[in-house]
Amino acid sequence: YISFSVIMVGRSVALILALCVIGSVVAKPEKLYADLVNADVTRSIDLSSHIARIKLDYTIENRGSESVSRFYIALPKDLESKVAWISFEDDAKVALQVVPVEIEGHSGAIFYRARTNRNLAPKEKLHVTGHIALTHAMTPFPSQISQNEPQLVQYIDNLYFYSPYQTIQQKTNVRLASTRIEKATEKGRNNVRGDTLQYGPFEKIAPFTSEELFFHFENNKPFLTATKVLREIEVSHWGNVAVEEHYELMHSGAVLKGSFSRLDYQRQPDSARNAIRGFTARFPKISWGLYYRDDIGNISTSHARREKDATVMQIEPRFPLMGGWKTAWYQGYNVPTRQLLKFDPEHPSTFVLNTTFGVPFEGFVVDDLTVKVILPEGASDIKARIPFGLDAESTEVRYTYLDTFGRPVLVFSKKNVVDEHDLNFQVVYTFGRMAMLREPFLLIGGFFLFFLLSMAYVRFELTISSDADIQRKKKYDRLVFFVKHIRNMHERLEEEHSSLSSALDLYEKQKVRSIYDDAKKAYDASTTSLLDDMQQDATSLEGLDAEAAKKANAMVQGERKLKAFVSDLHKARLDFMKKELNKAELDKRMRMIEASYQQTSEQIELQLNELAM
């Protein structure tokens, strides 16, 4: 458990107890129990990628007179910074508790104590299996190569099983990345099959025996090293867990010597054999909203698909990564809360977040990984369960939308991270269901307060003036309103006159009388309503300004005359179409009516301008 007591300043106290712990500090040195021996040791070293993985299968025999409940694993001191993972299990496949310790009088080695699941009595044997992962253990040699050269690496280990106990018998199997072997240790080698070499058996090896095991071979596997990775997991109880990851990647293989030729890269299949062309990420199956971007913007060279147990995204950087080259990007996805977050039915306010710790890419070495878990505001009693040791852990407070006192953030830091660290970890916390309503209520309250203040503001008169001035201003505002309304009625009446004339023109062209009759009916209804509204405005002006009311009434009478003139014009044209008038009579009548219409219209415009003044 790592137990966090989260307060506003973000302090925490953490206590770690795990099955496999690497890198923690032990204050008191321990003593070896020397009466154990290693029997039938089989060591398998896998160098087929850029991570050296060692598997140990052997039997521990207690030849002493006392029962023991632990044994020690030793590694050369120069591997201390390269050990990324170490774990052991017994013959029942039950994991043993492994922790780093110091042993008195042995400063040239690093030690781990493995506690057995049962006491090992005298003469009793226990079969164990161990797994060790080493990073940056293979060194490119030469350190610089041209684009078309293969990548050669060196690896140095111990010919014998390095142990604080005597080893009765031991053999070693080594798997290389290719069949091209420039140089390999000859001593004890008894078989070479393709890319696999066998050494031993060796017998009666004394404790801490050391002799160099050396390999120089071709390894064109991409040396994927993420120098820095930041993973942020933001939990929302509104149905979503958002994950965003920031990467700084470097090809840690042999550095490119000379220039890079894009033509050779695309034309020759064996060009840039060690280049990093792309990588594949595996996300939870029901992930959605995937994105892959860098500082420039979205990177389109990515493909996502759903498989049986995961969502797979294949991505390519903007350029192939040659040795020594770097790139940086960030990616993200969303997962429904139900997939990662569970609650205790007996304690509905207790929640457990269960997600993975490592990166979603296979074969990455992460020099420095930081995982941040951002919990909802109001989460308390926070505890974390991490299945291995951490280099550092702390808490922060993050403020986002509508937060008042911030969201608790758990920060986990781990160096030298490999695929084996991609295990599930849990964060347990308490979160009241009513706390989910804090932000909606805050939003509602904010809008309510805003509108309340707005209502109060428009109702307060903040100017320094007398009552008479205020009344004059109100009277003036009403007068301006009625004048604007009358002008609007006048403009709409002109539109109605024009619309009816257009209908008459259409009737004259198409000879369909119903066109004009329907338009005339709508015209009469609309103009009558507009004239009534204008008359009502003129009546309202009588209580404000008698002179303005007089002009408004005159305008209403003028508008009624204009309507009559329009009717006379249309009647003359209809009589002409019915041949009740000849062309000369029509022209004479229309000139007289149009002259009267124009004169009346000018008077109305003059009255409108006077009203506006």
PDB file of N, CA and C in Angstrom, residues 283 287-293 298 304-306 311-313 332-334:
ATOM      1  N   PHE A 283      -4.293  -0.198 -26.518  1.00  0.00           N
ATOM      2  CA  PHE A 283      -5.113   0.484 -25.534  1.00  0.00           C
ATOM      3  C   PHE A 283      -6.260  -0.429 -25.106  1.00  0.00           C
ATOM      4  N   SER A 287     -11.609   1.815 -25.888  1.00  0.00           N
ATOM      5  CA  SER A 287     -11.080   3.181 -25.943  1.00  0.00           C
ATOM      6  C   SER A 287     -11.700   3.925 -27.127  1.00  0.00           C
ATOM      7  N   TRP A 288     -11.801   5.231 -26.978  1.00  0.00           N
ATOM      8  CA  TRP A 288     -12.340   6.059 -28.061  1.00  0.00           C
ATOM      9  C   TRP A 288     -11.639   7.423 -28.026  1.00  0.00           C
ATOM     10  N   GLY A 289     -11.829   8.196 -29.102  1.00  0.00           N
ATOM     11  CA  GLY A 289     -11.236   9.527 -29.163  1.00  0.00           C
ATOM     12  C   GLY A 289      -9.724   9.514 -29.212  1.00  0.00           C
ATOM     13  N   LEU A 290      -9.116   8.574 -29.940  1.00  0.00           N
ATOM     14  CA  LEU A 290      -7.660   8.479 -30.009  1.00  0.00           C
ATOM     15  C   LEU A 290      -7.087   9.662 -30.789  1.00  0.00           C
ATOM     16  N   TYR A 291      -5.928  10.164 -30.352  1.00  0.00           N
ATOM     17  CA  TYR A 291      -5.233  11.197 -31.102  1.00  0.00           C
ATOM     18  C   TYR A 291      -3.733  11.027 -30.935  1.00  0.00           C
ATOM     19  N   TYR A 292      -2.984  11.567 -31.909  1.00  0.00           N
ATOM     20  CA  TYR A 292      -1.523  11.409 -31.979  1.00  0.00           C
ATOM     21  C   TYR A 292      -0.978  12.693 -32.593  1.00  0.00           C
ATOM     22  N   ARG A 293      -0.315  13.536 -31.782  1.00  0.00           N
ATOM     23  CA  ARG A 293       0.091  14.863 -32.227  1.00  0.00           C
ATOM     24  C   ARG A 293       1.484  15.194 -31.723  1.00  0.00           C
ATOM     25  N   ASN A 298      -1.500  17.675 -35.654  1.00  0.00           N
ATOM     26  CA  ASN A 298      -1.921  16.282 -35.785  1.00  0.00           C
ATOM     27  C   ASN A 298      -1.030  15.544 -36.784  1.00  0.00           C
ATOM     28  N   ALA A 304      -5.775   2.933 -36.599  1.00  0.00           N
ATOM     29  CA  ALA A 304      -6.330   2.285 -35.406  1.00  0.00           C
ATOM     30  C   ALA A 304      -7.324   1.209 -35.828  1.00  0.00           C
ATOM     31  N   ARG A 305      -7.347   0.151 -35.058  1.00  0.00           N
ATOM     32  CA  ARG A 305      -8.308  -0.925 -35.314  1.00  0.00           C
ATOM     33  C   ARG A 305      -8.637  -1.598 -33.979  1.00  0.00           C
ATOM     34  N   ARG A 306      -9.782  -2.228 -33.935  1.00  0.00           N
ATOM     35  CA  ARG A 306     -10.192  -2.961 -32.738  1.00  0.00           C
ATOM     36  C   ARG A 306      -9.912  -4.447 -32.926  1.00  0.00           C
ATOM     37  N   THR A 311      -7.725  -2.185 -28.369  1.00  0.00           N
ATOM     38  CA  THR A 311      -7.715  -1.254 -29.489  1.00  0.00           C
ATOM     39  C   THR A 311      -6.248  -0.993 -29.845  1.00  0.00           C
ATOM     40  N   VAL A 312      -5.892  -1.256 -31.079  1.00  0.00           N
ATOM     41  CA  VAL A 312      -4.496  -1.185 -31.519  1.00  0.00           C
ATOM     42  C   VAL A 312      -4.319   0.034 -32.415  1.00  0.00           C
ATOM     43  N   MET A 313      -3.301   0.832 -32.117  1.00  0.00           N
ATOM     44  CA  MET A 313      -2.989   1.989 -32.943  1.00  0.00           C
ATOM     45  C   MET A 313      -1.548   1.863 -33.435  1.00  0.00           C
ATOM     46  N   GLY A 332      -3.305  10.423 -26.847  1.00  0.00           N
ATOM     47  CA  GLY A 332      -4.298  10.280 -25.800  1.00  0.00           C
ATOM     48  C   GLY A 332      -5.489   9.472 -26.255  1.00  0.00           C
ATOM     49  N   TYR A 333      -6.290   9.098 -25.304  1.00  0.00           N
ATOM     50  CA  TYR A 333      -7.504   8.348 -25.576  1.00  0.00           C
ATOM     51  C   TYR A 333      -8.420   8.464 -24.364  1.00  0.00           C
ATOM     52  N   ASN A 334      -9.662   8.049 -24.545  1.00  0.00           N
ATOM     53  CA  ASN A 334     -10.649   8.067 -23.470  1.00  0.00           C
ATOM     54  C   ASN A 334     -11.187   6.664 -23.251  1.00  0.00           C
TER      55      ASN A 334
END
